[in-house]
PDB file of C-alpha atoms in Angstrom:
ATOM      1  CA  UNK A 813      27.393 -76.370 143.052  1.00  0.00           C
ATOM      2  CA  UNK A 814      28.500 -72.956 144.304  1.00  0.00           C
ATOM      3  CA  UNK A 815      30.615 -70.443 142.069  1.00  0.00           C
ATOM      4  CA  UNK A 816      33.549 -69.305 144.212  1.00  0.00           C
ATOM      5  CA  UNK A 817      34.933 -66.118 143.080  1.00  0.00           C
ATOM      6  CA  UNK A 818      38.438 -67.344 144.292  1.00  0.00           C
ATOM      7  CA  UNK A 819      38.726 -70.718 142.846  1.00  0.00           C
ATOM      8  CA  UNK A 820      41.912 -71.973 141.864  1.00  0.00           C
ATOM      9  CA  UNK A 821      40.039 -75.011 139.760  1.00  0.00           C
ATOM     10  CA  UNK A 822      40.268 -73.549 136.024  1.00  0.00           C
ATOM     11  CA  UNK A 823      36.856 -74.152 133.969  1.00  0.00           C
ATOM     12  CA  UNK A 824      37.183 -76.254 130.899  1.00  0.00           C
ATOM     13  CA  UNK A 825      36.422 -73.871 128.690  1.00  0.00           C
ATOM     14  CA  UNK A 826      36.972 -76.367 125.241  1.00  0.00           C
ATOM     15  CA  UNK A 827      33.763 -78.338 126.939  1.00  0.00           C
ATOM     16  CA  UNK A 828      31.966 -74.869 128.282  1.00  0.00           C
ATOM     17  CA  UNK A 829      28.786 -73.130 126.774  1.00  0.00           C
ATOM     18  CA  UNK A 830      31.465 -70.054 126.770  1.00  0.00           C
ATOM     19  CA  UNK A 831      33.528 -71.474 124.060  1.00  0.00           C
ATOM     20  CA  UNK A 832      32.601 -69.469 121.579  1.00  0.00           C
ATOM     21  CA  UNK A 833      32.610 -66.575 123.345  1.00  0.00           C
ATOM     22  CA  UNK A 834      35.683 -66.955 125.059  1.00  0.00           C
ATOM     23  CA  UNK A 835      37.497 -67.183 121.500  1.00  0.00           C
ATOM     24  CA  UNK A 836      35.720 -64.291 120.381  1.00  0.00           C
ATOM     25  CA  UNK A 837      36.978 -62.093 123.523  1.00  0.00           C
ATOM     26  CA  UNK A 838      40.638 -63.475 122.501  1.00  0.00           C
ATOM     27  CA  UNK A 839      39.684 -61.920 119.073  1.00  0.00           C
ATOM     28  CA  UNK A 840      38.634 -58.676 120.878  1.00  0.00           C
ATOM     29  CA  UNK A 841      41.497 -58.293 123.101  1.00  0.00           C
ATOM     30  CA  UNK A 842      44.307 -59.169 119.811  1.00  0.00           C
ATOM     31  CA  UNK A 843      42.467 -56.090 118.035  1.00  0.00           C
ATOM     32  CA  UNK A 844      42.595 -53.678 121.316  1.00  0.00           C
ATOM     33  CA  UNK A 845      46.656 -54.597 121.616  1.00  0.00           C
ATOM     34  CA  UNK A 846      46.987 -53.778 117.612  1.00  0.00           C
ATOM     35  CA  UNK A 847      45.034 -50.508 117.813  1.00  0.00           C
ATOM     36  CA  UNK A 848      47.186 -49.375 120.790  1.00  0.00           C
ATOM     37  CA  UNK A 849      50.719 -50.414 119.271  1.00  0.00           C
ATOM     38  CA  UNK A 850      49.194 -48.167 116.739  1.00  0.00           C
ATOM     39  CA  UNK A 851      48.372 -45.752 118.575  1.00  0.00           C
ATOM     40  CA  UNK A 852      51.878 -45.291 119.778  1.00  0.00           C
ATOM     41  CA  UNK A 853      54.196 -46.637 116.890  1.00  0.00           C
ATOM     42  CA  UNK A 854      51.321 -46.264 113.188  1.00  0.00           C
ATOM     43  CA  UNK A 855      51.996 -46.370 110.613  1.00  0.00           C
ATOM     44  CA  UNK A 856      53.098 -50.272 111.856  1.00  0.00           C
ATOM     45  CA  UNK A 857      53.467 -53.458 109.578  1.00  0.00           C
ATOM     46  CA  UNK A 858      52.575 -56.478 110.275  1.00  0.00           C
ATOM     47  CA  UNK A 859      56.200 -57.675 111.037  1.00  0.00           C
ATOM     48  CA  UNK A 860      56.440 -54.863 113.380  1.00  0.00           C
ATOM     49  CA  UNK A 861      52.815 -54.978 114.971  1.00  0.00           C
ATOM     50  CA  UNK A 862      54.173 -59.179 115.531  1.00  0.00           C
ATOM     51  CA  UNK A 863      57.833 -57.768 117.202  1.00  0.00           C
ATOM     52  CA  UNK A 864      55.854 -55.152 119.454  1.00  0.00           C
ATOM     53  CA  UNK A 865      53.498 -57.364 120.644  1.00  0.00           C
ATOM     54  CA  UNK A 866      54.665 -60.962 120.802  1.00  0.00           C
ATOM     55  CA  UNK A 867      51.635 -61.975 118.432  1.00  0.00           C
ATOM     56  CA  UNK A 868      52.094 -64.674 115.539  1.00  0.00           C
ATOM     57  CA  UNK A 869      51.898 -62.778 112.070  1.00  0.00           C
ATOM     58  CA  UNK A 870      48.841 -64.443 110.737  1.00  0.00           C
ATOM     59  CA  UNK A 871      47.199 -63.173 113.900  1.00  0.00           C
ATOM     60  CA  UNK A 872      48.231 -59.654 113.150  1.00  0.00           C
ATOM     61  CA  UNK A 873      47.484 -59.781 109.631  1.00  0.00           C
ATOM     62  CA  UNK A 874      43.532 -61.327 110.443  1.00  0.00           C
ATOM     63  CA  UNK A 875      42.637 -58.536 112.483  1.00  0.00           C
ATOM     64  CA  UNK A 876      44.342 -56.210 110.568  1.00  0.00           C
ATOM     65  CA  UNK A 877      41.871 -57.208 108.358  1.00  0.00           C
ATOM     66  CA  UNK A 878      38.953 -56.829 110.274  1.00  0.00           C
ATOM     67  CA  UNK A 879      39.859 -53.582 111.475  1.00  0.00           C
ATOM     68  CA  UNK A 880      40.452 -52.415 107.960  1.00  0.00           C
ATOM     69  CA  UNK A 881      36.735 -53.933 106.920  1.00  0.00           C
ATOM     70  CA  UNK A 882      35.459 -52.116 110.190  1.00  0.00           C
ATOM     71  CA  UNK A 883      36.831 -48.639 109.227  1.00  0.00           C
ATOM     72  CA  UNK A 884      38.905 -48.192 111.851  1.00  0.00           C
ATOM     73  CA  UNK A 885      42.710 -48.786 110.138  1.00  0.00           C
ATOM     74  CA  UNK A 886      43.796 -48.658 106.811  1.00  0.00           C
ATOM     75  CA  UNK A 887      46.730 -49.554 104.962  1.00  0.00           C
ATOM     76  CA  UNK A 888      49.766 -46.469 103.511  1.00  0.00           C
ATOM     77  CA  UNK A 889      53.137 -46.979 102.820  1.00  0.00           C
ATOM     78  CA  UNK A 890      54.623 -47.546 105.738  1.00  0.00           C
ATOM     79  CA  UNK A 891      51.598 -49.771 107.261  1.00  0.00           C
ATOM     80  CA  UNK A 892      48.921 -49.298 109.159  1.00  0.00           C
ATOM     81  CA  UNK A 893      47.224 -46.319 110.483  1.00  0.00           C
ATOM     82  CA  UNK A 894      44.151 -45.374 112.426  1.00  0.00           C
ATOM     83  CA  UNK A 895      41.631 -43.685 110.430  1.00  0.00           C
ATOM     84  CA  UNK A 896      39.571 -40.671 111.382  1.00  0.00           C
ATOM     85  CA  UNK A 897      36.514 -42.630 111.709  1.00  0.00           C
ATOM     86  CA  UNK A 898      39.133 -44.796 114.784  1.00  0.00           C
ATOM     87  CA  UNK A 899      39.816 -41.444 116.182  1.00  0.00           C
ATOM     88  CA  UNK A 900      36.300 -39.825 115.806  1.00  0.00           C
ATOM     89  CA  UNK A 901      34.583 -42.946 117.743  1.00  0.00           C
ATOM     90  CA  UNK A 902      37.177 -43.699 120.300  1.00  0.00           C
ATOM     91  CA  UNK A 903      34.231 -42.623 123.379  1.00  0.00           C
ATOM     92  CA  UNK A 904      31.920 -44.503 121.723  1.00  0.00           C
ATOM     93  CA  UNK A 905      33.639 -47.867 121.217  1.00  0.00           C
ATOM     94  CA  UNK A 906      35.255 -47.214 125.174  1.00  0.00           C
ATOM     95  CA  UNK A 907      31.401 -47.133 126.116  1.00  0.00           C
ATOM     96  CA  UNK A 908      30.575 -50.053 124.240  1.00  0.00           C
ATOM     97  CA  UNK A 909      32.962 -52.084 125.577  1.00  0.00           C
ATOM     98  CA  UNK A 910      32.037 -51.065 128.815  1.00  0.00           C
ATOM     99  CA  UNK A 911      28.237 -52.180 128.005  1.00  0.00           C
ATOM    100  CA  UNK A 912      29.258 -55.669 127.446  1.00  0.00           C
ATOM    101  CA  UNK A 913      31.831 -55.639 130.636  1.00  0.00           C
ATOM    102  CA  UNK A 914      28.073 -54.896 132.515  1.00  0.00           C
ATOM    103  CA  UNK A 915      26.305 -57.008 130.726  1.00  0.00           C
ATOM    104  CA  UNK A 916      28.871 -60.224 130.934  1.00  0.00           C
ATOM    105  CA  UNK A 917      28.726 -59.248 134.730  1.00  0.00           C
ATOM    106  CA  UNK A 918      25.141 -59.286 134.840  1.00  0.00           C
ATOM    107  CA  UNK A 919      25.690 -63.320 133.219  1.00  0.00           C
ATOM    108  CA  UNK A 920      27.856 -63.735 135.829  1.00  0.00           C
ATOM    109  CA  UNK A 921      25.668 -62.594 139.178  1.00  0.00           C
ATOM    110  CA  UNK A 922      22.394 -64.437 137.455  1.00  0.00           C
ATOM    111  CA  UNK A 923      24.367 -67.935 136.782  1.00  0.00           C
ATOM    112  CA  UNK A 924      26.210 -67.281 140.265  1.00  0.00           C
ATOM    113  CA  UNK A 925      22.862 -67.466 142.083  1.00  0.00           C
ATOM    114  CA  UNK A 926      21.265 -69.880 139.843  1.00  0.00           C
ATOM    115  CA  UNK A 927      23.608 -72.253 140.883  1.00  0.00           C
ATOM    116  CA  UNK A 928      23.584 -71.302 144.181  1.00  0.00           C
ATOM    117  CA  UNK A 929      19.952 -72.040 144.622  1.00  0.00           C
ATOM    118  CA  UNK A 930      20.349 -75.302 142.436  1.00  0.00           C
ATOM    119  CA  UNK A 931      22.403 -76.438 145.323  1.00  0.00           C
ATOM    120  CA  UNK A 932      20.948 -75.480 148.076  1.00  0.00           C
ATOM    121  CA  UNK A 933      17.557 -77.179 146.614  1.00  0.00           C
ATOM    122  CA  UNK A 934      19.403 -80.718 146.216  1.00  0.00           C
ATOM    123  CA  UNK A 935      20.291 -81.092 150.170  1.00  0.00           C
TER     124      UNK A 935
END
């Protein structure tokens, strides 16, 4: 079995050993949309947040949540708002996001030539 960078077969990912990880990069990429919608339109609600960006409330409202427990929002009035602590660390979590980008790439070229030399060993 060979990886092709330009298959159109989609992996099964409910079956994969990236399940788990592919829910928690859903997670990841629902609290990046919130913190930009607030970066352009805080203090947001959570009915507002759900109109901007096409996201079920309870969605909105979880990692509103999270982000609140993380430091990086917190409620007022009007909604939410990025904290100082948001604003303060905005390099850092850019590089840290970056780090796992390499490091999921790095998962990628290993398995890629695992597999690669898996089949070429069968024939």
């Amino acid at each position: 079995m060979v990886i092709d960078d330009n298959s159109q077969e989609d992996v099964d990912l409910e079956n994969s050993i990236f399940k788990e990880i592919q829910n928690d990069i859903e997670t990841v990429k629902r609290h990046i949309t919130i913190i930009t919608t607030l970066l352009r339109e805080q203090p947001a609600g959570i009915i507002r947040i759900s109109q901007v960006t096409k996201m079920p409330e309870h969605k909105i409202r979880y990692s509103l949540r999270i982000l609140e427990r993380e430091g990086l929002i917190e409620p007022s009035r009007e909604g939410a708002i990025l904290t100082p602590k948001f604003v303060d660390n905005k390099q850092k979590i850019a590089e840290q996001a970056k780090k796992l980008a390499k490091e999921m790439e790095e998962i990628y070229e290993n398995l890629r030539v695992s597999l690669g030399e898996a089949s070429s060993q069968k024939k």
